[in-house]
PDB file of C-alpha atoms in Angstrom:
ATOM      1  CA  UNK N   1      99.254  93.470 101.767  1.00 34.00           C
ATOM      2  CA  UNK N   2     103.520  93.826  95.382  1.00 29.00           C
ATOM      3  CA  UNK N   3     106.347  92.089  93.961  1.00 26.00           C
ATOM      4  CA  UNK N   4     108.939  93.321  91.014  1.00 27.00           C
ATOM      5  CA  UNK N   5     111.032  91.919  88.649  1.00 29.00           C
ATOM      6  CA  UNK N   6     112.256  95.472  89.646  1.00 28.00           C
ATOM      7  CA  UNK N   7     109.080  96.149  87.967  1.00 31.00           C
ATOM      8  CA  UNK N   8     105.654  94.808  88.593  1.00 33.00           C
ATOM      9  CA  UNK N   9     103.440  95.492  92.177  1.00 35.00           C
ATOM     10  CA  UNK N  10     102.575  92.060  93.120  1.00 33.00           C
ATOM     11  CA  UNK N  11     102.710  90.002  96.215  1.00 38.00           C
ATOM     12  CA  UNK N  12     101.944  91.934  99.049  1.00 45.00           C
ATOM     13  CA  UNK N  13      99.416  92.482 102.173  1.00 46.00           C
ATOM     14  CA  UNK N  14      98.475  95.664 103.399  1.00 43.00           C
ATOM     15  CA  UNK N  15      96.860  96.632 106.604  1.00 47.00           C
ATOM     16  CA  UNK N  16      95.864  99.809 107.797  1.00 44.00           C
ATOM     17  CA  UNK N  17      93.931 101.202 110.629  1.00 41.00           C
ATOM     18  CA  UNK N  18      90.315 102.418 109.306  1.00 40.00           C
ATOM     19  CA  UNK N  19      89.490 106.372 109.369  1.00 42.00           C
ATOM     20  CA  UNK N  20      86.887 105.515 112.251  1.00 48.00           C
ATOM     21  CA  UNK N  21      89.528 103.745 114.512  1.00 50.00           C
ATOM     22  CA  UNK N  22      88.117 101.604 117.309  1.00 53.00           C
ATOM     23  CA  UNK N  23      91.083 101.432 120.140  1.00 53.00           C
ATOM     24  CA  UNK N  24      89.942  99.219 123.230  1.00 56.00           C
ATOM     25  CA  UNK N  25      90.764 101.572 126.318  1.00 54.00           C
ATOM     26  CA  UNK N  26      93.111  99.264 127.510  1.00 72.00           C
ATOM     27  CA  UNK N  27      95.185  99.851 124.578  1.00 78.00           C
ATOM     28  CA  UNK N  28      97.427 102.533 123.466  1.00 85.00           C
ATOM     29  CA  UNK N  29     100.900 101.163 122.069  1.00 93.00           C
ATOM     30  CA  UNK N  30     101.844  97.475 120.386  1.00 96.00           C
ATOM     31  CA  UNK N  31     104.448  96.117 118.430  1.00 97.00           C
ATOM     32  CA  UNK N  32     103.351  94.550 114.746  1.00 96.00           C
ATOM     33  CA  UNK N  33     105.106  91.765 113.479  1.00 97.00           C
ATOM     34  CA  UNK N  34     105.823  91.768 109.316  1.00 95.00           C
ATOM     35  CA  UNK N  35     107.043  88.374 108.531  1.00 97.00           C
ATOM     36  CA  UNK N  36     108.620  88.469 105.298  1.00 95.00           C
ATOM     37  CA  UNK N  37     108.790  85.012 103.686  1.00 95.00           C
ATOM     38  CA  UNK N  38     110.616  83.204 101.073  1.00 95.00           C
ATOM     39  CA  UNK N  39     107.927  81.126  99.171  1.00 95.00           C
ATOM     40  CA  UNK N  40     109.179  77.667  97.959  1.00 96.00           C
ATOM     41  CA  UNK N  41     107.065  75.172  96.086  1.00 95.00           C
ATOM     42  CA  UNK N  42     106.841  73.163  99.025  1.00 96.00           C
ATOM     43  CA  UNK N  43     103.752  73.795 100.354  1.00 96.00           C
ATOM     44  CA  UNK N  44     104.632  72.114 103.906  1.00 96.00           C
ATOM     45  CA  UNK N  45     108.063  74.043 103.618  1.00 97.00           C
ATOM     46  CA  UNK N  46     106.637  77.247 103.416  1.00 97.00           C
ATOM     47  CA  UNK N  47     103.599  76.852 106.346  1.00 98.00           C
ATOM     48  CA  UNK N  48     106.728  75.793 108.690  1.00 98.00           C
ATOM     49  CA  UNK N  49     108.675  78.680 108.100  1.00 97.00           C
ATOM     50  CA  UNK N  50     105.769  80.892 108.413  1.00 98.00           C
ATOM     51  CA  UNK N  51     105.280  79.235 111.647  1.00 98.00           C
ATOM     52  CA  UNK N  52     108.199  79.727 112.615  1.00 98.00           C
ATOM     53  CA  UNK N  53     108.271  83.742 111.833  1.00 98.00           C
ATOM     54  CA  UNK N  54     105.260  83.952 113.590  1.00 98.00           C
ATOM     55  CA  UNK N  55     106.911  82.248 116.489  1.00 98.00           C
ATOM     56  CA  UNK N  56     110.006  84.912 116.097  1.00 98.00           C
ATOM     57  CA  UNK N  57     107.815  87.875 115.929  1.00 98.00           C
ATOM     58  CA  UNK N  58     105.825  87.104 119.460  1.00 98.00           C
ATOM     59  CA  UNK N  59     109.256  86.428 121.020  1.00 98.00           C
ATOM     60  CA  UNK N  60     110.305  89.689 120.163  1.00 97.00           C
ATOM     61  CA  UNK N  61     106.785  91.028 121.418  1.00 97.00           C
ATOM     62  CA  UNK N  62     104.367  91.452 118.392  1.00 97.00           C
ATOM     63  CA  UNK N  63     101.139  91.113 119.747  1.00 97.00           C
ATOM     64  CA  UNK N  64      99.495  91.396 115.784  1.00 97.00           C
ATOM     65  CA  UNK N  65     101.457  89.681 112.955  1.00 98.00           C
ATOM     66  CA  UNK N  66     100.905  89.989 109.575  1.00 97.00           C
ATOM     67  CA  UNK N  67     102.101  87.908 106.485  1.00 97.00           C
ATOM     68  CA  UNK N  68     102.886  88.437 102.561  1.00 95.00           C
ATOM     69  CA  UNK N  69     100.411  87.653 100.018  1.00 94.00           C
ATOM     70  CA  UNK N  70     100.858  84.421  98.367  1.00 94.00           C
ATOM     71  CA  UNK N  71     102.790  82.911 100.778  1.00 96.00           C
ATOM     72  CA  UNK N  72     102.153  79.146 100.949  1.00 96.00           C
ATOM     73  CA  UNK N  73     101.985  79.216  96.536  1.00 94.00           C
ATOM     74  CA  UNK N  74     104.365  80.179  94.649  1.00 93.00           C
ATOM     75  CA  UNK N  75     103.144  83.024  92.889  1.00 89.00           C
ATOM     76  CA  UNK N  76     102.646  81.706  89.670  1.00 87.00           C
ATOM     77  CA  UNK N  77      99.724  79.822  87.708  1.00 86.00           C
ATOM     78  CA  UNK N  78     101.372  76.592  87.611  1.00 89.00           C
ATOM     79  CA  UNK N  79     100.469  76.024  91.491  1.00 93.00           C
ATOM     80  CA  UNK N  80      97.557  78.272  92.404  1.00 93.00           C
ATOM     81  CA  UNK N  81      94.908  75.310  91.858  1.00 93.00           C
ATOM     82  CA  UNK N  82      97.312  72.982  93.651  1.00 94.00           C
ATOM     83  CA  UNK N  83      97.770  74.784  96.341  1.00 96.00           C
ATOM     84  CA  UNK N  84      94.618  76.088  96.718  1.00 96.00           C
ATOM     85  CA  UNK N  85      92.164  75.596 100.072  1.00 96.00           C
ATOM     86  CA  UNK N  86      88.747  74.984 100.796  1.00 95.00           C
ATOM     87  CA  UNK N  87      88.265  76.947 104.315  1.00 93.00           C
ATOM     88  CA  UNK N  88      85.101  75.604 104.939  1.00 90.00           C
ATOM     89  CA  UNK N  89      86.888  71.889 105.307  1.00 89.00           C
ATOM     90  CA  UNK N  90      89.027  73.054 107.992  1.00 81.00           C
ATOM     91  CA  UNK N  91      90.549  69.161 108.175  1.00 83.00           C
ATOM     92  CA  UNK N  92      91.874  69.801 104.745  1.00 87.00           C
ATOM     93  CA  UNK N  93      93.190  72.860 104.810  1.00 95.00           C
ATOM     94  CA  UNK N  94      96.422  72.848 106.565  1.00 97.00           C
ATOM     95  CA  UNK N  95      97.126  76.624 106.231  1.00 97.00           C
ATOM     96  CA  UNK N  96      94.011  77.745 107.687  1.00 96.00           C
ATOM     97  CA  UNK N  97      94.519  75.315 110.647  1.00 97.00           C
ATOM     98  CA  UNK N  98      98.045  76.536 111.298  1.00 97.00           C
ATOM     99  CA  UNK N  99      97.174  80.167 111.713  1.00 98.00           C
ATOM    100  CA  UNK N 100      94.042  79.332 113.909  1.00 97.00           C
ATOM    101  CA  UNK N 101      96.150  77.177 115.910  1.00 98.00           C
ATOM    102  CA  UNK N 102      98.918  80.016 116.091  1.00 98.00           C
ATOM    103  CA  UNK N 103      97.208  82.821 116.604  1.00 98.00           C
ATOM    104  CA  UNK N 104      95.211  80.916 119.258  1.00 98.00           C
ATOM    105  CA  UNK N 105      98.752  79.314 121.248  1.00 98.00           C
ATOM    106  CA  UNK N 106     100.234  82.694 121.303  1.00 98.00           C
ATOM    107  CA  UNK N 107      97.358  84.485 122.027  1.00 98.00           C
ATOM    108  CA  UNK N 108      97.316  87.156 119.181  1.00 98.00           C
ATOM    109  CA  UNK N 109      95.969  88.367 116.364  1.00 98.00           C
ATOM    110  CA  UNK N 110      97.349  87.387 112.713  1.00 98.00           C
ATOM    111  CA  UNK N 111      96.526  88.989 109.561  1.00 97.00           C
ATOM    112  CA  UNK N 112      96.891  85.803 107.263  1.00 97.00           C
ATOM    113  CA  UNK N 113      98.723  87.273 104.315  1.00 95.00           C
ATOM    114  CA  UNK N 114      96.973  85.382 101.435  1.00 96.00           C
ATOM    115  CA  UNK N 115      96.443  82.276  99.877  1.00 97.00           C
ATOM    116  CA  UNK N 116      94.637  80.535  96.957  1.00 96.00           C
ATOM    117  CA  UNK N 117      91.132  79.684  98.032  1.00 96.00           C
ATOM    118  CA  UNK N 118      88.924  77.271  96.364  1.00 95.00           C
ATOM    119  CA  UNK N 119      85.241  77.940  96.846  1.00 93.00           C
ATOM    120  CA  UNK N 120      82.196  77.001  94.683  1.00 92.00           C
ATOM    121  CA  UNK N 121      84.657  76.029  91.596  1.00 92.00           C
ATOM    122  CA  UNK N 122      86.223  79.489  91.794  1.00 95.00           C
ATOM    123  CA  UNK N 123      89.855  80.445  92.756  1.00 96.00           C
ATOM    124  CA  UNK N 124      90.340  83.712  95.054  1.00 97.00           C
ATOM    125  CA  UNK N 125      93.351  85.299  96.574  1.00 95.00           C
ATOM    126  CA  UNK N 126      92.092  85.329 100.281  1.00 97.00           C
ATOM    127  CA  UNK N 127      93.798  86.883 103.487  1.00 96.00           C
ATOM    128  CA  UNK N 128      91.691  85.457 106.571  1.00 97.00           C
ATOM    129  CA  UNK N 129      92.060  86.970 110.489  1.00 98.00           C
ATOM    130  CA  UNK N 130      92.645  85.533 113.307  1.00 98.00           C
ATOM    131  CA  UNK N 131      91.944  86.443 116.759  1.00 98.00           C
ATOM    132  CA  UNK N 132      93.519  85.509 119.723  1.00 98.00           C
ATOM    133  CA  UNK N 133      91.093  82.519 120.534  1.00 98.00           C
ATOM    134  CA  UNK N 134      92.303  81.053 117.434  1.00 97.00           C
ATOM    135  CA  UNK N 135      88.797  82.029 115.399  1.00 97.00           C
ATOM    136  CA  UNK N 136      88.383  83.301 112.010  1.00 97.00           C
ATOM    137  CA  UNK N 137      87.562  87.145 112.311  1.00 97.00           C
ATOM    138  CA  UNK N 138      87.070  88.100 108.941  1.00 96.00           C
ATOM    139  CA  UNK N 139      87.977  87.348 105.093  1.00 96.00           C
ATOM    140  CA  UNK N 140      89.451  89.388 102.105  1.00 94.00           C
ATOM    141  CA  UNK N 141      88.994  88.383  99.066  1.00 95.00           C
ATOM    142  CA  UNK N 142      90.717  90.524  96.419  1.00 93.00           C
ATOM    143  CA  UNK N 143      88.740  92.620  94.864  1.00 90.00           C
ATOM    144  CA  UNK N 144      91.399  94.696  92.398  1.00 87.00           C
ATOM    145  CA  UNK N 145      92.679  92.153  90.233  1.00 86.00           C
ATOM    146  CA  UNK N 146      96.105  93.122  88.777  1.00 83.00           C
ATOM    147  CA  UNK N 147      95.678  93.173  85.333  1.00 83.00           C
ATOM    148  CA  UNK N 148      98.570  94.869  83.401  1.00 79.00           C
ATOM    149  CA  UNK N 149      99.881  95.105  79.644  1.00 82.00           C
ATOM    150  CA  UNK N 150     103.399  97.721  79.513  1.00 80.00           C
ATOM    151  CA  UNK N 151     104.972  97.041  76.187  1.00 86.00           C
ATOM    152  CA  UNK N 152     108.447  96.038  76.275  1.00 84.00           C
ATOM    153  CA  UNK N 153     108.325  96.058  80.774  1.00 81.00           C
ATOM    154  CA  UNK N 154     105.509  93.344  81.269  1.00 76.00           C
ATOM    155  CA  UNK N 155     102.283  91.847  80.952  1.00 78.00           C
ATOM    156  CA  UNK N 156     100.356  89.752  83.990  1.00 76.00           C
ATOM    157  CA  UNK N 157      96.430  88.943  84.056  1.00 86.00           C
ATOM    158  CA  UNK N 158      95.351  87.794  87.610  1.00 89.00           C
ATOM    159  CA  UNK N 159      91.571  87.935  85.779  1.00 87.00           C
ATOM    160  CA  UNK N 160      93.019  84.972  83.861  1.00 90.00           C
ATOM    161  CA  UNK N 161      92.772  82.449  87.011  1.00 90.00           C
ATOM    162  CA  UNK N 162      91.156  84.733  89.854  1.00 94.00           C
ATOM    163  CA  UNK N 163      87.850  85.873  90.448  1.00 94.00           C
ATOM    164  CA  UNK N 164      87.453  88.980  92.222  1.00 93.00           C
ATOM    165  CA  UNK N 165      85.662  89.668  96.043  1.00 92.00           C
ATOM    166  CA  UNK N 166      83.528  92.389  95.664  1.00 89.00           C
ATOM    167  CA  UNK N 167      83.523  93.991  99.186  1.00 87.00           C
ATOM    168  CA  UNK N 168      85.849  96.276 101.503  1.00 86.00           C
ATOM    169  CA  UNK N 169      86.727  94.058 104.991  1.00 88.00           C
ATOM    170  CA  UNK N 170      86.903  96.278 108.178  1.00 88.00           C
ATOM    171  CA  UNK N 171      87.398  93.753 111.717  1.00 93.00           C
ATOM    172  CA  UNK N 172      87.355  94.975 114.993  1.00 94.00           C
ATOM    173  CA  UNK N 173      90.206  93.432 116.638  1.00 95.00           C
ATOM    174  CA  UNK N 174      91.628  93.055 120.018  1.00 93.00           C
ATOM    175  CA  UNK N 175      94.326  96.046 118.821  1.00 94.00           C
ATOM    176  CA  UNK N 176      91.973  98.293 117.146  1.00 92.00           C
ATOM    177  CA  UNK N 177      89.514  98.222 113.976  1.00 89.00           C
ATOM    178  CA  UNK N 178      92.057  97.212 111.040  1.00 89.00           C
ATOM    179  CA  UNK N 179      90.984  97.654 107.209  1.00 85.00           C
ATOM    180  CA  UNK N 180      92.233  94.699 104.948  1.00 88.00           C
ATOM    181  CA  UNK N 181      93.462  94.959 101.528  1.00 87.00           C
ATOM    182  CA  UNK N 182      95.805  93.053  99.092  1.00 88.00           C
ATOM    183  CA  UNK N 183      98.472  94.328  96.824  1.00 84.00           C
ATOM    184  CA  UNK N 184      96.555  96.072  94.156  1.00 77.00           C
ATOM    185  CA  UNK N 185      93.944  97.237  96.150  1.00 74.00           C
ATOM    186  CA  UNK N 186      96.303  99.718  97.900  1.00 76.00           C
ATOM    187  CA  UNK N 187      96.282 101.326  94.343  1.00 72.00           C
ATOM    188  CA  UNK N 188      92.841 103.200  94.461  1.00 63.00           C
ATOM    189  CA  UNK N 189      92.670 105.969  94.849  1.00 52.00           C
ATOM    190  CA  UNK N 190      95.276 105.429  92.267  1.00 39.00           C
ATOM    191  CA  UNK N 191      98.448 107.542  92.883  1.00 28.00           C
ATOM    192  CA  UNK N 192      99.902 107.247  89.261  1.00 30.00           C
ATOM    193  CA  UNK N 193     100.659 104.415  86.719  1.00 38.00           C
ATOM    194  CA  UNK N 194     104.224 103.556  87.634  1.00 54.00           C
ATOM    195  CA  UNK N 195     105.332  99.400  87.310  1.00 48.00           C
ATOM    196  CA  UNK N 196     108.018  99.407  89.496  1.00 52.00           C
ATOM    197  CA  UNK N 197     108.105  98.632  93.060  1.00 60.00           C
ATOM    198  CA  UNK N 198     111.340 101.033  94.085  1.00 60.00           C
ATOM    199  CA  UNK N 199     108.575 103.745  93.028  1.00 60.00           C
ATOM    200  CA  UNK N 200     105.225 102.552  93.206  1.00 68.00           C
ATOM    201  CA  UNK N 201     105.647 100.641  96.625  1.00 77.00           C
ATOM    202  CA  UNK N 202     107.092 102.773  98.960  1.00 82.00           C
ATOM    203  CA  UNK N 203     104.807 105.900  97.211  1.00 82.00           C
ATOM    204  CA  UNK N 204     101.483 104.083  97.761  1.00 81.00           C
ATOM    205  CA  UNK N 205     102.022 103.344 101.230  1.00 85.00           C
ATOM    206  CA  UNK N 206     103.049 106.608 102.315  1.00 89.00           C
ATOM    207  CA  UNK N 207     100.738 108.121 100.315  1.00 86.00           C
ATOM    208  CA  UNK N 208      97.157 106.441 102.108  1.00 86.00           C
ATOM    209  CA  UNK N 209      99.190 106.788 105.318  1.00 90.00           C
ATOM    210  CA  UNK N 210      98.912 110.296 105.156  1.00 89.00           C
ATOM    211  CA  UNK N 211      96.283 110.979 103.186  1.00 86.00           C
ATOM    212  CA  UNK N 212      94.330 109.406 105.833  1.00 87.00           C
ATOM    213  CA  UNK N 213      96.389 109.849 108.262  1.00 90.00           C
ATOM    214  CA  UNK N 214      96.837 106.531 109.892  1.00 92.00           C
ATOM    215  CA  UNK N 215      99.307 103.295 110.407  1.00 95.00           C
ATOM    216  CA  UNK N 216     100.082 101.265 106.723  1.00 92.00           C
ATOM    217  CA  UNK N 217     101.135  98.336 107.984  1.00 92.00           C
ATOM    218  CA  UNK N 218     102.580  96.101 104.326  1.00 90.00           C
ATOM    219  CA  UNK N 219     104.530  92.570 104.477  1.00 90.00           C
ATOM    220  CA  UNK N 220     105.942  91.029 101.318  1.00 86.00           C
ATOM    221  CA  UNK N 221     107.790  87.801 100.530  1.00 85.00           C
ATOM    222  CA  UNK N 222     111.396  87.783 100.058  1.00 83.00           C
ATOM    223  CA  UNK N 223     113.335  88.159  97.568  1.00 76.00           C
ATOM    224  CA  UNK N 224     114.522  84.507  97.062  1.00 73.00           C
ATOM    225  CA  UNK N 225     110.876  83.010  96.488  1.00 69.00           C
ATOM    226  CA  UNK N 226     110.176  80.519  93.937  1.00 71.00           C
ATOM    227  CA  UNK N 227     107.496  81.690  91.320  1.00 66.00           C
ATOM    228  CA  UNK N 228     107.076  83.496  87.881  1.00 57.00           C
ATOM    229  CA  UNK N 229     108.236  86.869  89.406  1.00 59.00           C
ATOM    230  CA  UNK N 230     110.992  87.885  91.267  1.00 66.00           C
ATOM    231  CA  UNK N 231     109.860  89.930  94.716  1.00 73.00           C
ATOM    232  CA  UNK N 232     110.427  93.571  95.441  1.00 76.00           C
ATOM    233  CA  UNK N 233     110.548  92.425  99.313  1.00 81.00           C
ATOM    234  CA  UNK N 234     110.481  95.635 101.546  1.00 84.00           C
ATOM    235  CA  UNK N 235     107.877  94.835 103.859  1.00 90.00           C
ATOM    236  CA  UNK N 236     107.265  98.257 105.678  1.00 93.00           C
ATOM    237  CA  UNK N 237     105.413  99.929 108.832  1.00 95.00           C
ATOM    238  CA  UNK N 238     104.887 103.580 108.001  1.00 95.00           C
ATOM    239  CA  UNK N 239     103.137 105.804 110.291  1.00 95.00           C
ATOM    240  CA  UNK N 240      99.949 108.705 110.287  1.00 94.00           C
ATOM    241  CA  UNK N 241     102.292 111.542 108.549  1.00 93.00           C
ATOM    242  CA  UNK N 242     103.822 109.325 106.034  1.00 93.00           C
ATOM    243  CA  UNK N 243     107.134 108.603 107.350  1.00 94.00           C
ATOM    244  CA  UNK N 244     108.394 105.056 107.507  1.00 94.00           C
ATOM    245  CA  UNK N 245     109.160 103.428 111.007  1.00 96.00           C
ATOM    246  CA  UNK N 246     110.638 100.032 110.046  1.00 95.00           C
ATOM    247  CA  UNK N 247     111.245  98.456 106.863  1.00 93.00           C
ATOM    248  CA  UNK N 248     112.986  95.716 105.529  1.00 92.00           C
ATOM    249  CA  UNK N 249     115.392  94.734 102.659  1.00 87.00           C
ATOM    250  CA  UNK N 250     114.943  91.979  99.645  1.00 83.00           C
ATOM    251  CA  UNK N 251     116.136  88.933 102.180  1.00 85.00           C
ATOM    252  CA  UNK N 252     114.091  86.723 104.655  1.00 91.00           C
ATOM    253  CA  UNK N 253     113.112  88.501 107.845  1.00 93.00           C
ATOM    254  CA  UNK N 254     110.433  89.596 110.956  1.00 93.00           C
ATOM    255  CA  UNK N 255     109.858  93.089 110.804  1.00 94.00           C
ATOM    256  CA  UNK N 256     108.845  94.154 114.496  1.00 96.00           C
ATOM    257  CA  UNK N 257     107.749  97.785 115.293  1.00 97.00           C
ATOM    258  CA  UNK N 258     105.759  99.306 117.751  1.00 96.00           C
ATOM    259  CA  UNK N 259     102.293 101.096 116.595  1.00 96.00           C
ATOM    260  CA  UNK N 260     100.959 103.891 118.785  1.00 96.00           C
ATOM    261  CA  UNK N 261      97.694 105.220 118.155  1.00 94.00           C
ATOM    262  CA  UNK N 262      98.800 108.691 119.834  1.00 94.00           C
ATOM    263  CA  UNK N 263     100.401 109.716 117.344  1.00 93.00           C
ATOM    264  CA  UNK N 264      97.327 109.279 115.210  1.00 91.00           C
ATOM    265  CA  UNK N 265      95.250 112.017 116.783  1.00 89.00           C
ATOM    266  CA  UNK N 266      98.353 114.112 116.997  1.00 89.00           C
ATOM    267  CA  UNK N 267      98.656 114.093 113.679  1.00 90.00           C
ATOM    268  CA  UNK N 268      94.779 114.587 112.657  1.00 86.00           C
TER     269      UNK N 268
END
C-alpha cells in the first residue's frame, strides 16, 4: 500500500500477487479497483466517500478493491489515537463494519487500505481483508516503520506512536493468493535511499514487479487530504515485466484495471 511533500514515501497500500500464486481454475482475468481518497478529519466523511469509491469501482467491474493507507485518519499524530479502532469490538468500530458490510453486499474482495488500530494499549497501522462473505481474511500490521532524519528535506518517526507487526501476511483469496504490505514495507529489499515519491514511488513498484515478476497493485490518498504531509497520490497497477497499466494523478479518483495472470507465466 507513500505520500510526499514532493518528498517523503508515506501513505500508501501495496498489494502484490505472492511468488507461489494460487489462481482458482475458474479464474484467469479481473479488473482491480484503486480507490484513491482524499482524507478529511472527519472520520464519518471519509468512511462515506470510501464507500462510495468502493461502490464506483464494482460498477465499473472491479471484482477486488483496494484502498490507501491511512485513509479514515488524517495522517498525522494529532488524530491517530482518536481515530483509532478496536477490531475485536466490531459494534465500535465503524470502519471495520463498513468494509465487512461492503465487501459482503457487493460480493468481493477488499484490501482495507489501513487504519489506526488500538489493541492491548498499543497503536498499529493495520490493513484488514475482506472476502466476499463479508469476513475478515487476514490482517497486516506494519512491520517497517518509517523512520527518517534528511537534513534540510525532512524528518518523520512512525516509531514515535506505532508499534510494529512482526510478520509477512499472505491470504488466499477468491482472485488468487495476494501478499500484503504497507508503504515502507515495499522498501526491502531496499532499492536505494531516495525521499521523494516522483522517484522512489514509481521505482519501487516496478522494481518488485519485475524482480518477481508479478502484479504490484499500490493505492494512495489524494492529493487534497488533510494531515501533516501533503500526498504524492499516483495510485498505480503495474504488471509482471515492470511496465505500468493504469495509474492515476494527485486528484480524487477509482483506478480500475484488469489483472491477468497469463501474462504472469509468460513473463516467468
Amino acid at each position: 500500500m507513500m505520500a510526499s511533500s514532493t518528498s517523503s514515501s508515506i501513505e500508501h497500500t501495496m498489494l502484490a500477487a505472492s511468488e507461489q500464486l494460487q489462481v482458482p481454475s475458474s479464474i484467469t482475468k479481473f479488473k482491480i479497483g484503486l480507490c484513491q481518497l482524499s482524507v478529511t478529519s472527519e472520520k464519518n466523511q471519509n468512511l462515506a466517500c470510501a464507500h462510495n469509491s468502493i461502490k464506483a469501482a464494482v460498477k465499473c467491474g472491479a471484482s477486488l478493491v483496494v484502498l490507501p493507507e491511512m485513509w479514515n485518519c488524517p495522517y498525522s499524530n494529532d488524530y491517530f489515537a482518536k481515530f483509532a479502532e478496536d477490531f475485536e469490538n466490531e459494534d465500535a468500530s465503524p470502519t471495520f463494519s463498513m468494509l465487512s458490510e461492503a465487501a459482503c453486499s457487493h460480493g468481493i474482495t477488499i484490501v482495507g487500505g489501513s487504519v489506526p488500530e488500538s489493541s492491548d494499549g498499543q497503536l498499529y497501522n493495520t490493513s484488514c481483508v475482506f472476502g466476499p462473505d463479508g469476513k475478515l481474511k487476514a490482517k497486516h500490521r506494519k512491520i517497517h516503520l518509517f523512520d527518517i532524519e534528511i537534513p534540510g528535506d525532512i524528518t518523520f518517526k512512525e516509531s514515535d506512536f506505532f508499534a510494529a507487526g512482526d510478520k509477512p501476511t499472505i491470504v488466499d483469496t477468491d482472485v488468487g493468493r495476494i501478499g500484503i504490505g504497507i508503504c515502507h514495507d515495499i522498501r526491502f529489499p531496499e532499492l536505494a535511499v531516495l525521499s521523494t515519491g516522483e522517484l522512489l514511488w514509481e521505482v519501487m513498484k516496478r522494481a518488485r514487479a519485475a524482480d518477481n515478476q508479478l502484479f504490484v497493485a499500490s493505492c494512495s490518498p489524494s492529493r487534497d487530504s488533510s494531515g501533516s504531509y501533503a500526498i504524492w497520490g499516483h495510485s498505480t497497477l503495474v504488471g509482471p515485466s515492470g511496465e505500468i497499466i493504469a495509474t492515476s494523478g494527485h486528484e480524487e479518483t477509482v483506478v480500475v484495471a484488469e489483472i491477468d495472470y497469463s501474462k504472469i507465466e509468460l513473463q516467468r
